Amino acid sequence: MKNIKPLIFMSFIISIFSCAAPQDRYNTQTGALLGAGIGAVAGQAIGRDTHATLLGAEIGTLLGSILGNAADQNAAAVKEAGSRQAVYYDNNRGNLESVPLRQQNPCRKVTRRIWENGRMVKETVEEICETD
């Protein structure tokens, strides 16, 4: 019993500090949290046991974080289009770089470069239009 109190305390501290995230990763964490909840409910409804609930939570977390990360990258590109400055988005595996091109209309062209492990794997030019 003496060994369990420090473990509970450390898990509480880790959970508190894991909630503090940079603002540019907000959708990734929100997507992971919502995906875990929805996946757990779906897993329980389908499998009706603990194993199915945990599996649903894991799959939901993965899918939610992927969708949230895509939303964060899109938000970075929109932010860049409005500020007309280059935006760099860094995650654990790779980087995204959006560089604006000179435009005079409400739609802006952006060069988007995706880097993985220090090597550029994709470069595209996208048009982002601001909506009112």
Tab-separated table of C-alpha atoms in Angstrom:
chain	number	residue	atom	x	y	z
A	1	MET	CA	0.000	0.000	0.000
A	2	LYS	CA	2.918	2.364	0.646
A	3	ASN	CA	4.159	1.901	-2.922
A	4	ILE	CA	0.835	2.734	-4.537
A	5	LYS	CA	0.517	6.287	-3.169
A	6	PRO	CA	3.597	7.618	-5.024
A	7	LEU	CA	2.349	5.938	-8.207
A	8	ILE	CA	-1.045	7.595	-7.907
A	9	PHE	CA	0.593	10.946	-7.180
A	10	MET	CA	2.952	10.653	-10.187
A	11	SER	CA	0.112	9.657	-12.529
A	12	PHE	CA	-1.875	12.664	-11.324
A	13	ILE	CA	1.080	15.008	-11.946
A	14	ILE	CA	1.726	13.532	-15.393
A	15	SER	CA	-1.932	13.867	-16.350
A	16	ILE	CA	-1.972	17.521	-15.264
A	17	PHE	CA	1.149	18.429	-17.256
A	18	SER	CA	0.060	16.469	-20.317
A	19	CYS	CA	-2.970	18.749	-20.616
A	20	ALA	CA	-0.777	21.811	-21.173
A	21	ALA	CA	-0.176	22.022	-24.917
A	22	PRO	CA	0.807	24.691	-27.385
A	23	GLN	CA	-2.139	26.421	-29.012
A	24	ASP	CA	-1.172	25.126	-32.469
A	25	ARG	CA	-1.810	21.510	-31.379
A	26	TYR	CA	-5.212	22.084	-29.798
A	27	ASN	CA	-7.229	20.199	-32.423
A	28	THR	CA	-4.902	17.195	-32.289
A	29	GLN	CA	-5.441	16.714	-28.568
A	30	THR	CA	-9.150	17.487	-28.752
A	31	GLY	CA	-9.576	15.007	-31.596
A	32	ALA	CA	-7.717	12.326	-29.659
A	33	LEU	CA	-9.862	12.895	-26.576
A	34	LEU	CA	-13.159	12.897	-28.458
A	35	GLY	CA	-12.075	9.920	-30.555
A	36	ALA	CA	-11.210	7.939	-27.428
A	37	GLY	CA	-14.602	8.629	-25.888
A	38	ILE	CA	-16.592	7.868	-29.015
A	39	GLY	CA	-14.466	4.795	-29.757
A	40	ALA	CA	-14.936	3.447	-26.230
A	41	VAL	CA	-18.709	3.852	-26.430
A	42	ALA	CA	-18.806	2.241	-29.878
A	43	GLY	CA	-16.535	-0.601	-28.749
A	44	GLN	CA	-18.736	-1.294	-25.740
A	45	ALA	CA	-21.886	-1.210	-27.862
A	46	ILE	CA	-20.442	-3.607	-30.428
A	47	GLY	CA	-18.441	-6.021	-28.275
A	48	ARG	CA	-20.152	-5.678	-24.887
A	49	ASP	CA	-16.950	-6.400	-22.955
A	50	THR	CA	-13.894	-4.599	-21.591
A	51	HIS	CA	-11.575	-5.744	-24.371
A	52	ALA	CA	-13.856	-4.268	-27.050
A	53	THR	CA	-14.165	-1.024	-25.079
A	54	LEU	CA	-10.385	-0.639	-24.803
A	55	LEU	CA	-9.864	-1.529	-28.450
A	56	GLY	CA	-12.514	1.005	-29.481
A	57	ALA	CA	-10.848	3.674	-27.336
A	58	GLU	CA	-7.440	2.961	-28.907
A	59	ILE	CA	-8.753	3.071	-32.463
A	60	GLY	CA	-10.812	6.188	-31.710
A	61	THR	CA	-7.788	7.934	-30.198
A	62	LEU	CA	-5.700	7.179	-33.271
A	63	LEU	CA	-8.334	8.315	-35.760
A	64	GLY	CA	-9.247	11.394	-33.712
A	65	SER	CA	-5.636	12.532	-33.431
A	66	ILE	CA	-5.085	12.044	-37.170
A	67	LEU	CA	-8.152	14.147	-38.002
A	68	GLY	CA	-7.213	16.771	-35.411
A	69	ASN	CA	-3.671	16.968	-36.775
A	70	ALA	CA	-5.054	17.555	-40.272
A	71	ALA	CA	-7.239	20.350	-38.878
A	72	ASP	CA	-4.193	21.898	-37.164
A	73	GLN	CA	-2.199	21.815	-40.401
A	74	ASN	CA	-5.080	23.420	-42.282
A	75	ALA	CA	-5.359	26.108	-39.596
A	76	ALA	CA	-1.634	26.808	-39.991
A	77	ALA	CA	-2.072	27.262	-43.743
A	78	VAL	CA	-5.057	29.593	-43.259
A	79	LYS	CA	-3.106	31.576	-40.652
A	80	GLU	CA	-0.236	31.901	-43.087
A	81	ALA	CA	-2.519	33.072	-45.888
A	82	GLY	CA	-3.914	35.833	-43.689
A	83	SER	CA	-0.589	37.023	-42.321
A	84	ARG	CA	1.339	36.647	-45.589
A	85	GLN	CA	4.236	35.147	-43.667
A	86	ALA	CA	5.750	31.682	-43.734
A	87	VAL	CA	4.359	29.240	-41.169
A	88	TYR	CA	6.200	26.154	-39.916
A	89	TYR	CA	4.308	23.324	-38.237
A	90	ASP	CA	6.382	20.677	-36.484
A	91	ASN	CA	5.187	17.338	-35.172
A	92	ASN	CA	7.198	14.388	-33.915
A	93	ARG	CA	7.807	12.736	-37.288
A	94	GLY	CA	7.948	15.592	-39.756
A	95	ASN	CA	7.491	19.254	-40.550
A	96	LEU	CA	5.077	21.274	-42.649
A	97	GLU	CA	6.177	24.551	-44.213
A	98	SER	CA	3.727	26.956	-45.891
A	99	VAL	CA	5.217	29.876	-47.807
A	100	PRO	CA	2.917	32.512	-49.365
A	101	LEU	CA	3.239	33.582	-52.969
A	102	ARG	CA	2.545	37.171	-54.062
A	103	GLN	CA	-1.157	37.588	-54.903
A	104	GLN	CA	-3.494	40.584	-55.171
A	105	ASN	CA	-6.898	38.842	-55.028
A	106	PRO	CA	-8.781	37.425	-51.991
A	107	CYS	CA	-7.496	33.940	-52.831
A	108	ARG	CA	-3.855	33.300	-52.008
A	109	LYS	CA	-1.480	30.688	-53.344
A	110	VAL	CA	0.627	28.875	-50.785
A	111	THR	CA	3.602	26.598	-51.322
A	112	ARG	CA	3.278	23.734	-48.858
A	113	ARG	CA	6.320	21.563	-48.162
A	114	ILE	CA	6.141	18.420	-46.030
A	115	TRP	CA	9.335	17.181	-44.406
A	116	GLU	CA	9.864	13.781	-42.780
A	117	ASN	CA	13.068	12.836	-40.985
A	118	GLY	CA	14.872	15.893	-42.352
A	119	ARG	CA	13.985	15.140	-45.994
A	120	MET	CA	11.356	16.911	-48.098
A	121	VAL	CA	8.817	14.321	-49.253
A	122	LYS	CA	6.134	16.497	-50.851
A	123	GLU	CA	5.776	20.007	-52.245
A	124	THR	CA	2.467	21.389	-53.494
A	125	VAL	CA	1.036	24.779	-54.404
A	126	GLU	CA	-2.461	25.292	-52.980
A	127	GLU	CA	-4.948	28.114	-53.314
A	128	ILE	CA	-6.621	29.247	-50.089
A	129	CYS	CA	-9.601	31.573	-50.319
A	130	GLU	CA	-10.834	33.618	-47.391
A	131	THR	CA	-14.571	33.382	-46.835
A	132	ASP	CA	-16.685	36.091	-45.239
